[in-house]
mmCIF file of C-alpha atoms in Angstrom:
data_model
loop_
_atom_site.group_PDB
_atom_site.id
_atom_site.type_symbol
_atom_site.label_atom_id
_atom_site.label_comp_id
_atom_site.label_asym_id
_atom_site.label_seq_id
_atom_site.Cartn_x
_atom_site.Cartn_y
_atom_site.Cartn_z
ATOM 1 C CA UNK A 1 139.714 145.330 -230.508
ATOM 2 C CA UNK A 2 140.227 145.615 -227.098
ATOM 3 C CA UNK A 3 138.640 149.140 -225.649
ATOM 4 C CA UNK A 4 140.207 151.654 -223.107
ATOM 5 C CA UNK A 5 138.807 150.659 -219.592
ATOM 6 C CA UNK A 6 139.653 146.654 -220.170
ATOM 7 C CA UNK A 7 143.086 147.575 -221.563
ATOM 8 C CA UNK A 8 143.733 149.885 -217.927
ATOM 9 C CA UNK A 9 142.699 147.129 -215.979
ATOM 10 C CA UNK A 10 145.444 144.589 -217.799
ATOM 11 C CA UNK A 11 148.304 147.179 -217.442
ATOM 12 C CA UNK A 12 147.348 148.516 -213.916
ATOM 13 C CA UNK A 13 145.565 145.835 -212.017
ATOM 14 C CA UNK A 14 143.758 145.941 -208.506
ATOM 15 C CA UNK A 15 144.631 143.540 -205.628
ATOM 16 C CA UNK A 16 142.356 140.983 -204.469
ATOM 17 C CA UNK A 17 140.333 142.330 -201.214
ATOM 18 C CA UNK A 18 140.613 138.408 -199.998
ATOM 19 C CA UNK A 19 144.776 138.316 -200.720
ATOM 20 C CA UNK A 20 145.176 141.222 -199.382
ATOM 21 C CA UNK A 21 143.174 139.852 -195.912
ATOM 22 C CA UNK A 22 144.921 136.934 -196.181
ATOM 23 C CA UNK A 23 148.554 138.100 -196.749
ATOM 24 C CA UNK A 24 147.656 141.017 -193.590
ATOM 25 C CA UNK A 25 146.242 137.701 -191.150
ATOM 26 C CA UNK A 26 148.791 135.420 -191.722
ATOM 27 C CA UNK A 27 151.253 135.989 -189.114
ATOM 28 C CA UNK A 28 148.768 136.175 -186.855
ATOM 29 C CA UNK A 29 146.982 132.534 -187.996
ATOM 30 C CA UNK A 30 150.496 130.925 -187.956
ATOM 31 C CA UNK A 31 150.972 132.288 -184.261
ATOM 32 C CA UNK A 32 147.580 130.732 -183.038
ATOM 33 C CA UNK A 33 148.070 127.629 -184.840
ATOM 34 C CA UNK A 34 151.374 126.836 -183.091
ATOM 35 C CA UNK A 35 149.730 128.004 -179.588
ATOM 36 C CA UNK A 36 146.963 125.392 -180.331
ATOM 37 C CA UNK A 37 149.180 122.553 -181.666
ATOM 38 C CA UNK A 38 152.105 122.895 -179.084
ATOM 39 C CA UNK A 39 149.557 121.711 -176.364
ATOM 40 C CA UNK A 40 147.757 118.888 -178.675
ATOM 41 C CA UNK A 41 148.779 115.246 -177.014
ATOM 42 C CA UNK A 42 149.146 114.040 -180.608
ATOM 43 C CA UNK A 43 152.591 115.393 -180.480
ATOM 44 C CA UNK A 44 153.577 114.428 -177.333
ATOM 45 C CA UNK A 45 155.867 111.725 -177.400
ATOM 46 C CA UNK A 46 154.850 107.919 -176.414
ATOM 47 C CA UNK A 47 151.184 109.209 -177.544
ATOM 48 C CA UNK A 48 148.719 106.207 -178.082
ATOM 49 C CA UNK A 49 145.572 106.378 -179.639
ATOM 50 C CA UNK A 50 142.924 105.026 -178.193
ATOM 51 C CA UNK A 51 141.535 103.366 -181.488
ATOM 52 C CA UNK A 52 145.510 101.875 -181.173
ATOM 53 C CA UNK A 53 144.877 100.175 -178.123
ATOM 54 C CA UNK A 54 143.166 96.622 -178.427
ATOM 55 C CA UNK A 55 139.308 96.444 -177.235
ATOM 56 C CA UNK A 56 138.807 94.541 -174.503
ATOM 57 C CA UNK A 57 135.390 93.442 -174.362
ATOM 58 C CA UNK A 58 133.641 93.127 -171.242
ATOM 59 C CA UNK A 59 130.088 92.041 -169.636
ATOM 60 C CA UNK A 60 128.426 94.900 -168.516
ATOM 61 C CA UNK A 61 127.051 93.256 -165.319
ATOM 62 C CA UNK A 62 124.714 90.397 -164.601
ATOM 63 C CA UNK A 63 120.868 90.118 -165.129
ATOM 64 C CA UNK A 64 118.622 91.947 -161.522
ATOM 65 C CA UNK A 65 115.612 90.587 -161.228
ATOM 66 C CA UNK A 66 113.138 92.095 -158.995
ATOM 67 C CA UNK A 67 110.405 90.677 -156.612
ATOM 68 C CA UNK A 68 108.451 89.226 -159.309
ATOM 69 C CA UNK A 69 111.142 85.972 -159.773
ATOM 70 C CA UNK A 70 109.394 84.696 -156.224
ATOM 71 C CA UNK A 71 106.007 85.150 -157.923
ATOM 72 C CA UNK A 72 107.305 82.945 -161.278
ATOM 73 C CA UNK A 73 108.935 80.477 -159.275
ATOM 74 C CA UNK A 74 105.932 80.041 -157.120
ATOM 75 C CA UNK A 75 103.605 79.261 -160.137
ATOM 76 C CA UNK A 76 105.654 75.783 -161.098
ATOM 77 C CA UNK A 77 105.949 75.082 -157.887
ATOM 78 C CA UNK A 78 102.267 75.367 -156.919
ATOM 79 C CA UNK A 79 101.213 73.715 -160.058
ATOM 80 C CA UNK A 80 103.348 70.625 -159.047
ATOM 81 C CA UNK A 81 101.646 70.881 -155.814
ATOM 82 C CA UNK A 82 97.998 70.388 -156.809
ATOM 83 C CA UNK A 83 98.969 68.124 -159.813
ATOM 84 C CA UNK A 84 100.403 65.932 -156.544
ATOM 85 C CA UNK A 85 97.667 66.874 -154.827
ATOM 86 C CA UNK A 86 95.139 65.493 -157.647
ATOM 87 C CA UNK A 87 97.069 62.237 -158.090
ATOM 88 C CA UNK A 88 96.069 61.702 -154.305
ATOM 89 C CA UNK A 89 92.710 62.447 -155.309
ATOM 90 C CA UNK A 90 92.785 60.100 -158.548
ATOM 91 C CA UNK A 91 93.689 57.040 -156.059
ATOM 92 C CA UNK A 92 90.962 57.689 -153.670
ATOM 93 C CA UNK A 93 88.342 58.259 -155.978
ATOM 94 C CA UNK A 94 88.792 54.977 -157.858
ATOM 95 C CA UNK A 95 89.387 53.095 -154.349
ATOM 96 C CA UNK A 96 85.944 54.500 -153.655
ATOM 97 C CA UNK A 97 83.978 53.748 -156.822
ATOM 98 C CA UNK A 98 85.438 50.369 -156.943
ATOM 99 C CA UNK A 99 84.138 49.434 -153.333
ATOM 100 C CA UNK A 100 80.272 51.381 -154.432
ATOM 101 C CA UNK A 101 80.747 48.838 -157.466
ATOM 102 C CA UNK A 102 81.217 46.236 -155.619
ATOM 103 C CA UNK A 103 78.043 46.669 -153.787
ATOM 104 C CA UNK A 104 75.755 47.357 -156.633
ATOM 105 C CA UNK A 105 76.556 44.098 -158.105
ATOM 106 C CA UNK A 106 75.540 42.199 -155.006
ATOM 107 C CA UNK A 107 72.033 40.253 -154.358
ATOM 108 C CA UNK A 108 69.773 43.526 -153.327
ATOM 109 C CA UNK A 109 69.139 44.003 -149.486
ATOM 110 C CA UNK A 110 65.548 43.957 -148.237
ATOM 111 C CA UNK A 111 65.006 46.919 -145.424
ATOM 112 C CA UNK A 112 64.998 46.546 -141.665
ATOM 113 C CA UNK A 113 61.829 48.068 -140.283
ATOM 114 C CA UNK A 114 64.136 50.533 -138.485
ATOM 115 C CA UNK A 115 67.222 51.607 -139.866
ATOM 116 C CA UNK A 116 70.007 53.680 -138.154
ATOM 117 C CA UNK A 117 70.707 56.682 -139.919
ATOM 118 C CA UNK A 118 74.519 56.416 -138.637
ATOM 119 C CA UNK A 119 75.054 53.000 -140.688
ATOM 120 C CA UNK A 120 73.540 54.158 -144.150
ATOM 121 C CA UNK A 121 77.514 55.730 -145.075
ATOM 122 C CA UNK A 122 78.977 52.225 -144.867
ATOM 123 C CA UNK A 123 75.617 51.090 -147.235
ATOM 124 C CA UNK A 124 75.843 53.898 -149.800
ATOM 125 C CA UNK A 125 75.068 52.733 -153.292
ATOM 126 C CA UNK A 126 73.754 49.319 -151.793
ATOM 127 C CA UNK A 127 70.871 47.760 -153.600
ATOM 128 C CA UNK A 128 67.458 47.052 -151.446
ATOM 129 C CA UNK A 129 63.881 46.103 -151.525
ATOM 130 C CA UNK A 130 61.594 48.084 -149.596
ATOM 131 C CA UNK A 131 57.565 47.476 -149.655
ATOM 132 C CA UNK A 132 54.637 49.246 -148.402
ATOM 133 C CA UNK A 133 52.364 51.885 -150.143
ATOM 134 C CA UNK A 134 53.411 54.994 -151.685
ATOM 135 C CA UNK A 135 51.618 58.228 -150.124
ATOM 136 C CA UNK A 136 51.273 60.902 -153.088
ATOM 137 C CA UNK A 137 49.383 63.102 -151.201
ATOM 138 C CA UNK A 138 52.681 63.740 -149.424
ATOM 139 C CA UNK A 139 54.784 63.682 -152.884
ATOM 140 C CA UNK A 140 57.899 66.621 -152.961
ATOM 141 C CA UNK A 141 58.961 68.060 -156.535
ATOM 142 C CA UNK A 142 63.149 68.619 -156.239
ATOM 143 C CA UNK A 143 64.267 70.880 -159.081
ATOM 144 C CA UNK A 144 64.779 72.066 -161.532
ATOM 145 C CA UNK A 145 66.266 69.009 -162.859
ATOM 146 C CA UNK A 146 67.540 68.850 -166.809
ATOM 147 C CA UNK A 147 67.104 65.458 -168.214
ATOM 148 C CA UNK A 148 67.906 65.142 -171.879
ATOM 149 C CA UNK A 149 67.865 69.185 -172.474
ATOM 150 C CA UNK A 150 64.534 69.045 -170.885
ATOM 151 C CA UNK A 151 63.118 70.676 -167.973
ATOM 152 C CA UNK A 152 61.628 68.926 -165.134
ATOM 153 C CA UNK A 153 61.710 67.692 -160.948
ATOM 154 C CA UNK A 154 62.795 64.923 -159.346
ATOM 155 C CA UNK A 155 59.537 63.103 -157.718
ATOM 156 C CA UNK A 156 60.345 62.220 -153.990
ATOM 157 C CA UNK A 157 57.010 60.737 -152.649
ATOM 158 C CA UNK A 158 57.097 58.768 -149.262
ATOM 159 C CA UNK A 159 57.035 54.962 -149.234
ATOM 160 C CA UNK A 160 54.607 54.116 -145.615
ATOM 161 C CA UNK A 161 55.624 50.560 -144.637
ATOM 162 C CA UNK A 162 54.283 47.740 -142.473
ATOM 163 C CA UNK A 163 54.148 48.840 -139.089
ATOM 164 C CA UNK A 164 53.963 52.659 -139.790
ATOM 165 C CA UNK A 165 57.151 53.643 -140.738
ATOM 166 C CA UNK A 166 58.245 55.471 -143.918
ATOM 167 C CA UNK A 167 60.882 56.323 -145.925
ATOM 168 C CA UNK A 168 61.713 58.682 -148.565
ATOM 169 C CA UNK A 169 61.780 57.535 -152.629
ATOM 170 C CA UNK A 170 63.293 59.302 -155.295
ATOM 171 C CA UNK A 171 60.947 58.495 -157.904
ATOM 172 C CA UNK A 172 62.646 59.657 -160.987
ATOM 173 C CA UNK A 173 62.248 62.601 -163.108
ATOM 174 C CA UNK A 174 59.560 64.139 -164.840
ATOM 175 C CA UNK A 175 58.789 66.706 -167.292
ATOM 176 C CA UNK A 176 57.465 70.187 -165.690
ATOM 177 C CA UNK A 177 54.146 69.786 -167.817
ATOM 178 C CA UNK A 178 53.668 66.975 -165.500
ATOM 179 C CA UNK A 179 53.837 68.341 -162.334
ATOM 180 C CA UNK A 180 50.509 67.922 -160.980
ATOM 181 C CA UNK A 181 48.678 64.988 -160.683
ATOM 182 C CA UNK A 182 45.960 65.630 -162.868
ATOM 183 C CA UNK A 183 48.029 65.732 -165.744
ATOM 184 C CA UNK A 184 49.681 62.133 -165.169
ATOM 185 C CA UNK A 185 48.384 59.322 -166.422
ATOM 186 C CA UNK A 186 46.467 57.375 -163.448
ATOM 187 C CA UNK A 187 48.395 54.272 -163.622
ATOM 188 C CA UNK A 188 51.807 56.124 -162.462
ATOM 189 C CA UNK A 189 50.384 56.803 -159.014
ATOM 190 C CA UNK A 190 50.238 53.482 -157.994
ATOM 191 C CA UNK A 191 47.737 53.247 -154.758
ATOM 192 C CA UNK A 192 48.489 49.825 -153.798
ATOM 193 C CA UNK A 193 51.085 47.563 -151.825
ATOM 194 C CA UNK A 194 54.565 48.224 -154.392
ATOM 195 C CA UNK A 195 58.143 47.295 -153.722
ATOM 196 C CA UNK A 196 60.301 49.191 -154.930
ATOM 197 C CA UNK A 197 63.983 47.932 -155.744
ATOM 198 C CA UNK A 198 66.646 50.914 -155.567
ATOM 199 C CA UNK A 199 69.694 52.062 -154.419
ATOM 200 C CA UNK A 200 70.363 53.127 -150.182
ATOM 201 C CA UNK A 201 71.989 56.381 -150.657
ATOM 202 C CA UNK A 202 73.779 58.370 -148.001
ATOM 203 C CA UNK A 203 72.325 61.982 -147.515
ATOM 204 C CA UNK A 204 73.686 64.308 -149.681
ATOM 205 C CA UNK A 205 75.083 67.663 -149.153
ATOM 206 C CA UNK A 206 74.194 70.877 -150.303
ATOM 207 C CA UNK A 207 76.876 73.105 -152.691
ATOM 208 C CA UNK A 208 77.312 77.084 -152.329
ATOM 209 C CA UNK A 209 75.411 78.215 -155.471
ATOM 210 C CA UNK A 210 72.122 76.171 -154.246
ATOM 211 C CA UNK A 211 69.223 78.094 -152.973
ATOM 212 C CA UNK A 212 67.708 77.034 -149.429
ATOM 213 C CA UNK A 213 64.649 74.806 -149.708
ATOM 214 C CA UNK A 214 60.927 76.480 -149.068
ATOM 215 C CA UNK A 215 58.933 73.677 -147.906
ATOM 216 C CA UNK A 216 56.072 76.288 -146.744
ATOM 217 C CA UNK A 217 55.557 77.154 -150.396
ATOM 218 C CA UNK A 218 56.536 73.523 -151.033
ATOM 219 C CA UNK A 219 59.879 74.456 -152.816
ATOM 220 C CA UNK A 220 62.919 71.977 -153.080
ATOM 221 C CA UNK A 221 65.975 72.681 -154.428
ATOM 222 C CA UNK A 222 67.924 69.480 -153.580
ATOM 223 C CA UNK A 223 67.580 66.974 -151.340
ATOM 224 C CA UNK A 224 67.607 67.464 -147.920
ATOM 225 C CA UNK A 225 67.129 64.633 -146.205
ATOM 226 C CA UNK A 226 66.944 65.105 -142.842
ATOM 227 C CA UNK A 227 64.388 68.561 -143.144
ATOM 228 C CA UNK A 228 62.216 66.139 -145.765
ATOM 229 C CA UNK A 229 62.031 63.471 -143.293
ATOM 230 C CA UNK A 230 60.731 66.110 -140.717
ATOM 231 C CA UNK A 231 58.432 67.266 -143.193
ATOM 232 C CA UNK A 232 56.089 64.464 -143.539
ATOM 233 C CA UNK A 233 57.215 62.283 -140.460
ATOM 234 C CA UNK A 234 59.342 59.779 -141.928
ATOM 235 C CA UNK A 235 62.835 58.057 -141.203
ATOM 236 C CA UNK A 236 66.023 59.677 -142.891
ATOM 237 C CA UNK A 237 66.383 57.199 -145.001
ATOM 238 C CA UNK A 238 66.659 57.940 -148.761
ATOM 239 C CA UNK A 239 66.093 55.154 -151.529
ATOM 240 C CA UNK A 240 66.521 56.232 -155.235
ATOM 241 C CA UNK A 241 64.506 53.611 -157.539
ATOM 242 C CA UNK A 242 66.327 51.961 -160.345
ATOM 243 C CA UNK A 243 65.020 50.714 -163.877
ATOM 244 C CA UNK A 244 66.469 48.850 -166.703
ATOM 245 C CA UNK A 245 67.366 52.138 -169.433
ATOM 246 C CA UNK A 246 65.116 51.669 -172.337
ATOM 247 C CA UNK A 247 64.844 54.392 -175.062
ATOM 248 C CA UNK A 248 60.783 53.548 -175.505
ATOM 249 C CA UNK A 249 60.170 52.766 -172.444
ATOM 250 C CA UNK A 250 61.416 56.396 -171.703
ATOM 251 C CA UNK A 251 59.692 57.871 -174.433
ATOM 252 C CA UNK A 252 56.366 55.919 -172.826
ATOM 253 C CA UNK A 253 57.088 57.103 -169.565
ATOM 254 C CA UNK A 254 57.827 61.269 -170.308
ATOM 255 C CA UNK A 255 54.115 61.284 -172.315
ATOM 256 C CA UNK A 256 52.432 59.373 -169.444
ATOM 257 C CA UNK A 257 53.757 61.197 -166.887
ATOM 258 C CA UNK A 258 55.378 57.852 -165.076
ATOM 259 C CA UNK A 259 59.222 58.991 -163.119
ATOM 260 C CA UNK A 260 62.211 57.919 -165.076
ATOM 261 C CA UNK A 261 64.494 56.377 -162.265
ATOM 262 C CA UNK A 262 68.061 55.934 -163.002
ATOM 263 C CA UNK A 263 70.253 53.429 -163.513
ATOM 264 C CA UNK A 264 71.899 50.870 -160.973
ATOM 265 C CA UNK A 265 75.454 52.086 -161.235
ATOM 266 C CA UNK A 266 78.069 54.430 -159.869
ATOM 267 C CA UNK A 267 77.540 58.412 -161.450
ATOM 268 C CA UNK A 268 80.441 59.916 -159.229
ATOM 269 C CA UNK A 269 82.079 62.371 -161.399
ATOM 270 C CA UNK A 270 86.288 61.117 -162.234
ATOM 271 C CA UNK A 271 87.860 64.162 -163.572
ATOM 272 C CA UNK A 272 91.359 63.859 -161.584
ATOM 273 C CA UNK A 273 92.978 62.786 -164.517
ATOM 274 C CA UNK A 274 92.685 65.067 -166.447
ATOM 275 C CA UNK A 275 93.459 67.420 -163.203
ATOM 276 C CA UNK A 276 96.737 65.956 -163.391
ATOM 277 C CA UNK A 277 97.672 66.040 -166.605
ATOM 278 C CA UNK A 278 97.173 69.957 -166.209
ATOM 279 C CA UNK A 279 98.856 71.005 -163.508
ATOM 280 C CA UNK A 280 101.499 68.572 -164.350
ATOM 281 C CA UNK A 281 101.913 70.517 -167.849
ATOM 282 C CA UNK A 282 101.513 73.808 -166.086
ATOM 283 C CA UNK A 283 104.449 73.074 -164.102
ATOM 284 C CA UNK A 284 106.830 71.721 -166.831
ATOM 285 C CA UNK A 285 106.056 74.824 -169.239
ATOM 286 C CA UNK A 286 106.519 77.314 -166.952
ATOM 287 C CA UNK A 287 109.471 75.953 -165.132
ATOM 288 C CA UNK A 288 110.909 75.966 -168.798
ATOM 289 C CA UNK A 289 109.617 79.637 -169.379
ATOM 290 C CA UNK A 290 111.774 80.519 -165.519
ATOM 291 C CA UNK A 291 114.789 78.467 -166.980
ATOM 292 C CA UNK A 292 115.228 80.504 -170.147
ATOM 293 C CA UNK A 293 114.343 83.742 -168.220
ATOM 294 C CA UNK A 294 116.842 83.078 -165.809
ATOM 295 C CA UNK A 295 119.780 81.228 -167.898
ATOM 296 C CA UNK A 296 119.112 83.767 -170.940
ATOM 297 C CA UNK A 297 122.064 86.352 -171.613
ATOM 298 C CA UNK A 298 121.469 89.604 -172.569
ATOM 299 C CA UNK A 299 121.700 90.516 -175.721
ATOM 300 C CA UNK A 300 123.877 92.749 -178.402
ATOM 301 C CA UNK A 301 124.958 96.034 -176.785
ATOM 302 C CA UNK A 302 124.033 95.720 -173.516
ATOM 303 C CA UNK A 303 126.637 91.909 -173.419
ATOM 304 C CA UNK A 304 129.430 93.875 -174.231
ATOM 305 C CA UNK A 305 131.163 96.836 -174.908
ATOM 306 C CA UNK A 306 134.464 98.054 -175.002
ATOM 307 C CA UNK A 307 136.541 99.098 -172.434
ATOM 308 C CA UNK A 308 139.832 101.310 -172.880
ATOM 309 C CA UNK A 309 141.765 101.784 -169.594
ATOM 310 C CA UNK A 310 143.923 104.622 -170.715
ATOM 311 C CA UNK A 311 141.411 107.919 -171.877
ATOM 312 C CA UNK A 312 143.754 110.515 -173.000
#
């Protein structure tokens, strides 16, 4: 059963606050809506949309590159450059050791009593026989010198010759326990007459990263020939002996104390090869890193975009 105040509000209802609004604003809403949709372009005639009109699609301007293209095109070209420069190299170098080849495997040379210091470039790496009587009181220690992971010196001891001149012998090398004399075994200072078969060997020069010899405190760093020569009053003249390599024989000779010599052959370093092969592939990959820099589009939204003529 229905009671009193819900059966007053179904005979004598109360308007909606929100119709009410709504019927009052009307005429006023309509107005501004036409205001705001007389001007709209939409209803202008001829209007075109601009998602009507076809896209055009465009590039959006070519690649800039700043100053650093020079610097990428200079690294090819440079490596081209020395990889030329190396296969100059390559040729002389083998030219060179195959004319100091030639010479080692003639009939050794035996030694003026004088010899010009000016002629012993065109005999480098020529094999001779010098004789006369080795002065070890006069002996120089160049080094250090590594031979077989081992430290040790080069012996240089003068070589006095008929008539009074001398001349400078590289030895070989011994171990540093066997730098003085009284540690040697006696037989590897060899008082009497000797000749001594070795290789003539122009004077050799001195790199950056080498000391300066102290012969007051009787210090040699390499082998100068000319200031070694001064030292004890001999010729320039600089003969390195040679031996047949022997493992025992070695072995023998590092207890005794007796100087290794070297071999007779050619030990000028030939790395121009592989010099060449380097810059060579320098060049080729990076001139293949410029082309794809330089022939490479850009990509997705910066390509292309779309272009509409008519904005309305």
């Amino acid at each position: 059963m229905a009671t009193p105040r819900l059966l007053s509000r179904l005979l004598f209802p109360v308007p909606s606050v929100r119709t009410a609004a709504f019927t009052r604003t009307t005429p006023q809403l309509r107005a501004t809506a036409q205001r705001r949709f007389a001007s709209n372009p939409a209803d202008q005639p001829g209007f075109q949309s601009i998602l009507d009109q076809p896209p055009v699609l465009v590039r959006t301007g070519r690649k800039r590159h700043g100053p650093g293209l020079l610097i990428l095109i200079a690294i090819p070209v440079t490596a081209f450059v020395l990889g030329t420069w190396q296969v100059k190299r390559l040729e002389w170098k083998t030219a060179l050791m195959a004319r100091l080849e030639d010479r080692i495997v003639k009939a050794p040379l035996a030694l003026p009593p004088r010899i010009d210091p000016a002629a012993i470039e065109d005999f480098d790496y020529r094999r001779v026989l010098a004789t006369g009587r080795f002065r070890h009181d006069q002996e120089m220690l160049v080094g250090p010198r590594i031979h077989d992971g081992e430290n040790g010196y080069q012996v240089v001891t003068p070589l006095e010759r008929p008539g009074g001149t001398k001349i400078l012998v590289n030895r070989g090398w011994i171990a540093k326990s066997k730098k003085n004399h009284k540690d040697r075994d006696r037989d590897t200072l060899p008082t009497g007459e000797v000749t001594v078969e070795g290789l003539l060997r122009a004077p050799w020069k001195k790199n950056m990263f080498t000391p300066d010899n102290r012969p007051d405190i009787e210090e040699f760093y390499f082998p100068d020939i000319e200031q070694m020569a001064r030292l004890v009053g001999a010729q320039p003249v600089w003969v390195e002996e040679t031996t047949v390599p022997d493992f025992i024989d070695e072995l023998n000779a590092k207890a005794a104390g007796k100087p290794i010599g070297r071999a007779a052959e050619v030990n000028i370093r030939n790395n121009h090869l592989q010099y060449i092969i380097t810059w060579y592939g320098l060049s080729f990959a990076t001139s293949i890193m410029l082309y794809i820099l330089v022939r490479k589009p850009v990509g997705g939204t910066m390509r292309r975009v779309r272009q509409s003529k008519d904005w309305v």
